[in-house]
PDB file of C-alpha atoms in Angstrom:
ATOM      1  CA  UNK A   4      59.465 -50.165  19.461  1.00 58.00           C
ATOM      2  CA  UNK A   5      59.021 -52.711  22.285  1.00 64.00           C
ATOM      3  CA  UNK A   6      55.710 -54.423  22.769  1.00 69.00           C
ATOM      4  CA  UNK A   7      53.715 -53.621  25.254  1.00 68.00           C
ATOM      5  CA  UNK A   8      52.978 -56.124  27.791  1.00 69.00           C
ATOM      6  CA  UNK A   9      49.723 -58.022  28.013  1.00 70.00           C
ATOM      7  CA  UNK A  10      48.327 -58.549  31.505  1.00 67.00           C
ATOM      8  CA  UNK A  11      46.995 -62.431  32.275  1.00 66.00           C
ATOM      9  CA  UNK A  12      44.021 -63.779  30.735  1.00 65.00           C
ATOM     10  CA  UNK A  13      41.671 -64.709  33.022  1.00 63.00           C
ATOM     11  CA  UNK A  14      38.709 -67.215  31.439  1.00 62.00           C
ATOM     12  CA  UNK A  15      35.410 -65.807  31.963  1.00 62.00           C
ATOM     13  CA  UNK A  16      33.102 -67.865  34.300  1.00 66.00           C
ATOM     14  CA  UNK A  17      29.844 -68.969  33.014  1.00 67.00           C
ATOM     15  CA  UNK A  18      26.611 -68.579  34.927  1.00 70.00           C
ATOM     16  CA  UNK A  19      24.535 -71.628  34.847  1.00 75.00           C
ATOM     17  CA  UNK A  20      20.922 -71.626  36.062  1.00 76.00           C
ATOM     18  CA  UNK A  21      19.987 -73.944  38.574  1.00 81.00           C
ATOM     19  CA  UNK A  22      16.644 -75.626  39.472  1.00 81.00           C
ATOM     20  CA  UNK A  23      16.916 -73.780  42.423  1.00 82.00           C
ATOM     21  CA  UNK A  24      17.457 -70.427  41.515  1.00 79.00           C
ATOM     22  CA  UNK A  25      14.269 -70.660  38.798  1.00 79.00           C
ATOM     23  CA  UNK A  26      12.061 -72.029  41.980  1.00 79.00           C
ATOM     24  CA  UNK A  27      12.884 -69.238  43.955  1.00 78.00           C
ATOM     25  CA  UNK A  28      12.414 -66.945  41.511  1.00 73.00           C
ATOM     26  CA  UNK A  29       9.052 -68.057  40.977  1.00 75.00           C
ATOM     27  CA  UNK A  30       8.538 -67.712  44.532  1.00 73.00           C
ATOM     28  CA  UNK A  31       9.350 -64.160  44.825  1.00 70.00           C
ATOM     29  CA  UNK A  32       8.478 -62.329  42.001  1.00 68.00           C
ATOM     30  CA  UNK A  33       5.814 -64.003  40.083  1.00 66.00           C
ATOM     31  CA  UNK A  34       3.736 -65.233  42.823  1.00 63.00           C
ATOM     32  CA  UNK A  35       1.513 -62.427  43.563  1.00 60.00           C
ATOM     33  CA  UNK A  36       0.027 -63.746  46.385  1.00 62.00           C
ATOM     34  CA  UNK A  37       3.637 -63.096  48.176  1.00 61.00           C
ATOM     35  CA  UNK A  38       4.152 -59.804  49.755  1.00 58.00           C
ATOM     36  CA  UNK A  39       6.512 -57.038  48.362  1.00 57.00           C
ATOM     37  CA  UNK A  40       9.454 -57.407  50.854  1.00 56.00           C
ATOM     38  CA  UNK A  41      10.775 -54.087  49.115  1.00 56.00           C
ATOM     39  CA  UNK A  42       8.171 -52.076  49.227  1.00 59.00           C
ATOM     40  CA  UNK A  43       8.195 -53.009  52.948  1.00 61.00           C
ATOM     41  CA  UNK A  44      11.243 -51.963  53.740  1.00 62.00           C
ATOM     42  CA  UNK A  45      10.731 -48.651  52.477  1.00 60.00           C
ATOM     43  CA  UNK A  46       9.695 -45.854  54.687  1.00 61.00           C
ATOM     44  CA  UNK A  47       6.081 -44.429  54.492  1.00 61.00           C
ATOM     45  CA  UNK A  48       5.759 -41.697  52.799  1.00 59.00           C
ATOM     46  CA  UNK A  49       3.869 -39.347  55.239  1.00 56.00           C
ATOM     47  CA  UNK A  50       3.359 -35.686  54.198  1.00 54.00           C
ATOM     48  CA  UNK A  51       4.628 -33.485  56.716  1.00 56.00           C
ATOM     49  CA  UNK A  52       2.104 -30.537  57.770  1.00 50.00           C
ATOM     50  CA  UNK A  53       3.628 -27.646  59.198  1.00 57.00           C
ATOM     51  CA  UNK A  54       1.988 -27.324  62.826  1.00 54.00           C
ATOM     52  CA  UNK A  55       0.902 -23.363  61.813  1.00 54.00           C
ATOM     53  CA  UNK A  56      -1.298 -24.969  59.213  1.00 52.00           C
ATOM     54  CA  UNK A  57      -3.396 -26.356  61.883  1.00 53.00           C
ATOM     55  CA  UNK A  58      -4.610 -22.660  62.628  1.00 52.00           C
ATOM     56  CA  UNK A  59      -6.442 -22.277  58.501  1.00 53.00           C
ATOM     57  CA  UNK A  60      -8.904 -25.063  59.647  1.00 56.00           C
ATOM     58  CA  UNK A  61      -9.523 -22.790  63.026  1.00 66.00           C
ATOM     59  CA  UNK A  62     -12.186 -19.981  62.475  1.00 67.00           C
ATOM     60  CA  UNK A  63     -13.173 -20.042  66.432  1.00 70.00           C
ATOM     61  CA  UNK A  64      -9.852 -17.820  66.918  1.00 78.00           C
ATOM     62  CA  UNK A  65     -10.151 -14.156  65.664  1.00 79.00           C
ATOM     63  CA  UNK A  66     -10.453 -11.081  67.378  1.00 82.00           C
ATOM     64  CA  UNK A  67     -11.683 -10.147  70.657  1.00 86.00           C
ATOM     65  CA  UNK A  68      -9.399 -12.510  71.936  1.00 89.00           C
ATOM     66  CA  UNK A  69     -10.541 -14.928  75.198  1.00 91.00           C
ATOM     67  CA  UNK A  70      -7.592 -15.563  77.040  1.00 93.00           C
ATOM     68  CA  UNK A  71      -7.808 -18.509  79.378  1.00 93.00           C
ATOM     69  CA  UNK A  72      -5.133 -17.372  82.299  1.00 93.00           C
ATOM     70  CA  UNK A  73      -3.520 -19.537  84.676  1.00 92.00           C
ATOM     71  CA  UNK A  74      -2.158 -18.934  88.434  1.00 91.00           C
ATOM     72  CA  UNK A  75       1.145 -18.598  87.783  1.00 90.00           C
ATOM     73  CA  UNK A  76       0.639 -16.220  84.600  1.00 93.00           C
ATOM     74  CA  UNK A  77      -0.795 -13.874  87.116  1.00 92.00           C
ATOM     75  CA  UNK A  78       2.359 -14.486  89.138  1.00 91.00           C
ATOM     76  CA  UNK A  79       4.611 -14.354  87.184  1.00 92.00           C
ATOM     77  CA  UNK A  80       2.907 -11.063  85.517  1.00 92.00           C
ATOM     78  CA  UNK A  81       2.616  -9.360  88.983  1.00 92.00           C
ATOM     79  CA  UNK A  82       7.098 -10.203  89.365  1.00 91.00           C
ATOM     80  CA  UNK A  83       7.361  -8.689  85.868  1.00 91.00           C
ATOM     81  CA  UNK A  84       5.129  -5.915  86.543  1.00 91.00           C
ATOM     82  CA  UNK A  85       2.425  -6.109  83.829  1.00 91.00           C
ATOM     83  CA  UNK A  86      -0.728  -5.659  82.913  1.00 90.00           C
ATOM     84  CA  UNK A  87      -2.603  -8.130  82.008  1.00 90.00           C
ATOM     85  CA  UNK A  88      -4.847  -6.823  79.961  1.00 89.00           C
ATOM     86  CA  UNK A  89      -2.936  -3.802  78.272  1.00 91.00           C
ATOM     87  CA  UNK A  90      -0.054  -6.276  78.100  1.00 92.00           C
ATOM     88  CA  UNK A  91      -2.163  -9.036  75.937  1.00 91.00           C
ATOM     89  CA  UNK A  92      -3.749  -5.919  73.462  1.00 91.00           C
ATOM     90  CA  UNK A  93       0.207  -4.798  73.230  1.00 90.00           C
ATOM     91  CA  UNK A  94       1.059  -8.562  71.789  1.00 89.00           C
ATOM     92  CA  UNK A  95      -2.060  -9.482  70.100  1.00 88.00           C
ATOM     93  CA  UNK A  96      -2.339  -5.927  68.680  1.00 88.00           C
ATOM     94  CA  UNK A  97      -6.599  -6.580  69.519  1.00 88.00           C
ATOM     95  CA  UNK A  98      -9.233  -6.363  72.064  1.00 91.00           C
ATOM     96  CA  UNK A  99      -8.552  -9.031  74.420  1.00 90.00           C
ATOM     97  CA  UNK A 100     -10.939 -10.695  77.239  1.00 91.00           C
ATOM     98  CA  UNK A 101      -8.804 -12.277  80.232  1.00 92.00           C
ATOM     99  CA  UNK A 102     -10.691 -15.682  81.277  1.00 92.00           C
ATOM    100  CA  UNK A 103     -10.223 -17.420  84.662  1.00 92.00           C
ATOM    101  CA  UNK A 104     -12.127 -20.739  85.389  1.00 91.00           C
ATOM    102  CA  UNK A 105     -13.585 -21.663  88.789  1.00 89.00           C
ATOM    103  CA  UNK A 106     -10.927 -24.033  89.209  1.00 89.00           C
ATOM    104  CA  UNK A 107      -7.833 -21.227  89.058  1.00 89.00           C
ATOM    105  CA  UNK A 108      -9.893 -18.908  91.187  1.00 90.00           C
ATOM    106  CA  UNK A 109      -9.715 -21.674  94.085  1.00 88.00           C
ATOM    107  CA  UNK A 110      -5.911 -22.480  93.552  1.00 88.00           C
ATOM    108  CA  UNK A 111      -5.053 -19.178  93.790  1.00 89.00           C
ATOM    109  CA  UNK A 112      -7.445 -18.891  97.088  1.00 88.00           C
ATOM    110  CA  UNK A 113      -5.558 -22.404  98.959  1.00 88.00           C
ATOM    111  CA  UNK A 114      -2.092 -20.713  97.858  1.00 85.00           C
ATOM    112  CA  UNK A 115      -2.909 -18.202 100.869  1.00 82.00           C
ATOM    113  CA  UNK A 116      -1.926 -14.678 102.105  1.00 84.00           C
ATOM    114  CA  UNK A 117       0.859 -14.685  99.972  1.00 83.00           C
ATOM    115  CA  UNK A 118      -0.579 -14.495  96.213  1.00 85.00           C
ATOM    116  CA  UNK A 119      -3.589 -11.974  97.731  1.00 88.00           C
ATOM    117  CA  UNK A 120      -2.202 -10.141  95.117  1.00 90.00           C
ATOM    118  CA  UNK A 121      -2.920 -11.995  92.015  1.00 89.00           C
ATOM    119  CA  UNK A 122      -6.425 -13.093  93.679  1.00 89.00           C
ATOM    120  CA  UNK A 123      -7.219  -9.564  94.157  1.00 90.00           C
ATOM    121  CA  UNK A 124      -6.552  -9.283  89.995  1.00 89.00           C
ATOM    122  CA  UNK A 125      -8.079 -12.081  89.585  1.00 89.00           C
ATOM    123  CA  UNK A 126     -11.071 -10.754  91.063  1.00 88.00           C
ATOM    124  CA  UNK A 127     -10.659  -7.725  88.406  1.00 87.00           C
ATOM    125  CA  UNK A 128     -14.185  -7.158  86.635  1.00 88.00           C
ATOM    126  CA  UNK A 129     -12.864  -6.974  83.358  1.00 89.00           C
ATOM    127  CA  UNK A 130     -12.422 -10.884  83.884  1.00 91.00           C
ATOM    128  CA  UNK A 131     -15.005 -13.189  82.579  1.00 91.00           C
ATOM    129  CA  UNK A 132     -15.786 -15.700  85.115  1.00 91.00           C
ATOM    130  CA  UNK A 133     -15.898 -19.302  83.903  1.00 89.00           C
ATOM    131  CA  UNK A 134     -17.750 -21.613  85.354  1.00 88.00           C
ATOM    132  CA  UNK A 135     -16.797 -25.312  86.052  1.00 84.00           C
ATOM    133  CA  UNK A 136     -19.084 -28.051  86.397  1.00 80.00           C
ATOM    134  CA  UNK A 137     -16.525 -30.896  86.357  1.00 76.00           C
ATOM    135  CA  UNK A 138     -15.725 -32.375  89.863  1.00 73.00           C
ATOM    136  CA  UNK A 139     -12.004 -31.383  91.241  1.00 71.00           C
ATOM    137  CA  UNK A 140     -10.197 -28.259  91.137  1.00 68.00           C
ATOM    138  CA  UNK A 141      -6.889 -28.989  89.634  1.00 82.00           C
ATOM    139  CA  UNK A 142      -6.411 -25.999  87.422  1.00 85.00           C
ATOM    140  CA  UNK A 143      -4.416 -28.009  84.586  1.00 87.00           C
ATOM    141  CA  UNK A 144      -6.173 -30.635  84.087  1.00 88.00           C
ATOM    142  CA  UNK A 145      -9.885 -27.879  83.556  1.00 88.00           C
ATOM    143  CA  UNK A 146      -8.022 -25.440  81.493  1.00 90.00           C
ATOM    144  CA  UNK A 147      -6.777 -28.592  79.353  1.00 90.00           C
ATOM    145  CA  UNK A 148     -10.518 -30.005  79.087  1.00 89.00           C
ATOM    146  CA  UNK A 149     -11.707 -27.089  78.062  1.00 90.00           C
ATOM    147  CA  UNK A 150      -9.249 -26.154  75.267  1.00 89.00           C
ATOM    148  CA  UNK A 151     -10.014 -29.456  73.986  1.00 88.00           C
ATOM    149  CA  UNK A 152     -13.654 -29.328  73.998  1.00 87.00           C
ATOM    150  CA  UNK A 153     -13.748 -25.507  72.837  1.00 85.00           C
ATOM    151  CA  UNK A 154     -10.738 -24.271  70.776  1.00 85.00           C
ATOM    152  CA  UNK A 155     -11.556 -20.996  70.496  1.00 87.00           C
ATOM    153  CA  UNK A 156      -9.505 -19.559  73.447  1.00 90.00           C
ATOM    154  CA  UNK A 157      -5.556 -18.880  73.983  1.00 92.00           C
ATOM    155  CA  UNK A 158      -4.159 -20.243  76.748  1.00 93.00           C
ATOM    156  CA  UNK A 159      -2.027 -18.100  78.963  1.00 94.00           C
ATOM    157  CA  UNK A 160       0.534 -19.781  81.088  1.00 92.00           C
ATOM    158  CA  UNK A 161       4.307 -19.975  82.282  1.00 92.00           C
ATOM    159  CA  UNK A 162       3.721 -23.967  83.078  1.00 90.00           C
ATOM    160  CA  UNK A 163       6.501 -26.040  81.526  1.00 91.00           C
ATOM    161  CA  UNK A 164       4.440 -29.334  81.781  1.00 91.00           C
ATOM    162  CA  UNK A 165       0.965 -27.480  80.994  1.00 91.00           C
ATOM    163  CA  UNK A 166       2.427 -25.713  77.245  1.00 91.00           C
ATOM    164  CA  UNK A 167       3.371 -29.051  76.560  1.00 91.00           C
ATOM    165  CA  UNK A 168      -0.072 -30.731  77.378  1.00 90.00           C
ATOM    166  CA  UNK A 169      -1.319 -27.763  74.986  1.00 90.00           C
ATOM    167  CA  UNK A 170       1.094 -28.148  72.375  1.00 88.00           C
ATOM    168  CA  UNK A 171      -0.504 -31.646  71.023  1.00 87.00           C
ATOM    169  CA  UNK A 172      -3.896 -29.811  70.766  1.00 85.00           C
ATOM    170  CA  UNK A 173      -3.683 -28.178  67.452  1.00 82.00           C
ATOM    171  CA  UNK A 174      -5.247 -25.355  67.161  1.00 81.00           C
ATOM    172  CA  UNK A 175      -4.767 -23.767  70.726  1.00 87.00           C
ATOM    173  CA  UNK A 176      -2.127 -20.604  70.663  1.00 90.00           C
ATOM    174  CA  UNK A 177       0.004 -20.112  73.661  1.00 91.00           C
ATOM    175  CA  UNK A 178       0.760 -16.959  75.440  1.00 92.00           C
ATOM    176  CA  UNK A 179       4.002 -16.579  77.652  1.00 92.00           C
ATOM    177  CA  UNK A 180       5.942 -14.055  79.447  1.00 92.00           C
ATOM    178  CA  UNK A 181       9.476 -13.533  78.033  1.00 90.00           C
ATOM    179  CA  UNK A 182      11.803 -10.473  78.077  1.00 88.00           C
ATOM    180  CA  UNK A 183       9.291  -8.798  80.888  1.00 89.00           C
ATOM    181  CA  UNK A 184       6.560  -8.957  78.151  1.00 90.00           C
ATOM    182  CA  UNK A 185       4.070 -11.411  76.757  1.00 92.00           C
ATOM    183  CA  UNK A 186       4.548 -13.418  73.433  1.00 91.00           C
ATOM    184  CA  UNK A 187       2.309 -15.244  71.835  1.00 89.00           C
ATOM    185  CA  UNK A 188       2.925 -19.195  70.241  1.00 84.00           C
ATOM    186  CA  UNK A 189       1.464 -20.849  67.421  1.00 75.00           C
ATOM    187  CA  UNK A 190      -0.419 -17.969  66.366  1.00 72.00           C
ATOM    188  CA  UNK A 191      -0.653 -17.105  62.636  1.00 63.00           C
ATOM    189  CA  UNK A 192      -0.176 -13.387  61.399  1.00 54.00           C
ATOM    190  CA  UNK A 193      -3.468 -13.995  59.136  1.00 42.00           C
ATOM    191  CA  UNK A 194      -5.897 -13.609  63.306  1.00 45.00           C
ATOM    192  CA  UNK A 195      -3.741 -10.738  64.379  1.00 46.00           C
ATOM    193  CA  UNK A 196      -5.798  -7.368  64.478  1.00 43.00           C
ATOM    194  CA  UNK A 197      -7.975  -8.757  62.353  1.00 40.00           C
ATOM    195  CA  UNK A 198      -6.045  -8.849  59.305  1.00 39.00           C
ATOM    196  CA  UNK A 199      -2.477  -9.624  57.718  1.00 37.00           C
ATOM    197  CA  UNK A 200       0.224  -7.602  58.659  1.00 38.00           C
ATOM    198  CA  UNK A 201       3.352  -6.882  56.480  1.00 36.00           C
ATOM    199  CA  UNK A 202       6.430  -7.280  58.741  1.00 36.00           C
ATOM    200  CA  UNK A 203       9.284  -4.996  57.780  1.00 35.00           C
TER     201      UNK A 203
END
């Protein structure tokens, strides 16, 4: 049998321990005065909350429901032909109270012949009438106030730039039109007619 062949020896290097490397150690890791550069550069460990959790701290929402409505989810409920307040029981399967503010009831009047329509809903006495005491009448800016202040209403709109105003107030459910009927956001089964429901 032929031997087999041996590869190069290759002389192993010795580490030697300089001055320097022992003063930096000291430096780093037994000086406790020194911060924890690894520990920095690690990322915080922040719990993440689902957003529907927000809703278990919230016992102002439960049936009757106050629904906060804005101008252009009477619009936009009059194109779709609905009614408001059949059409919010039908989603929220409970009693629901449609809310306008003083503030939406004068938008809707500057906005002219036109909407007479949704003022003359508006105008409905099944609404409850809010009343502002704040000075201007920009709708968005009162109905985002308010939710704020009180967050035991749902806010009823169609307003890109106003759901996402409402959206960093936890605790406020949204209700939009989609599909030619209303659906509710952020809105946990637990409030819904009062109880759980079992979805099959």
């Amino acid at each position: 049998m032929g031997k087999a062949k041996k590869g190069p020896k290759f002389a192993v290097r010795k580490k030697i321990i300089t001055s320097k490397a022992i003063k930096s150690y000291k430096e780093e890791v037994l000086n406790p005065e020194k911060k924890d550069i690894v520990k920095e550069k690690l990322p915080r460990n922040i719990p993440s909350h689902s957003s529907a959790l927000f809703f278990q701290y919230n016992t102002a929402l439960g049936p009757p429901y106050r629904v906060l409505v804005d101008t252009n989810f009477i619009n936009f409920s009059i194109q779709n032909k609905l009614d408001l307040e059949k059409g919010m029981m039908d989603c929220l399967y409970a009693k629901c109270t449609p809310c306008i503010t003083d503030c939406v009831m004068a938008e809707l009047e500057k906005l002219g012949q036109k909407y007479r329509v949704a003022l003359r809903i508006a105008k409905d006495p099944r609404f409850e009438r809010i009343l502002c005491t704040h000075k201007g009448t920009y709708a968005d800016d009162c109905l985002v106030e308010r939710v704020t202040q009180h967050k035991c209403y749902i806010v009823a709109t169609c307003d890109r730039d106003l759901k996402r105003r409402i959206r960093k107030i936890p605790g406020v459910p949204i209700m939009y039109i989609t599909k030619h009927r209303y659906s509710i956001e952020r809105l946990p089964e637990a409030t819904m007619g009062g109880g759980s429901h079992e979805w099959k």
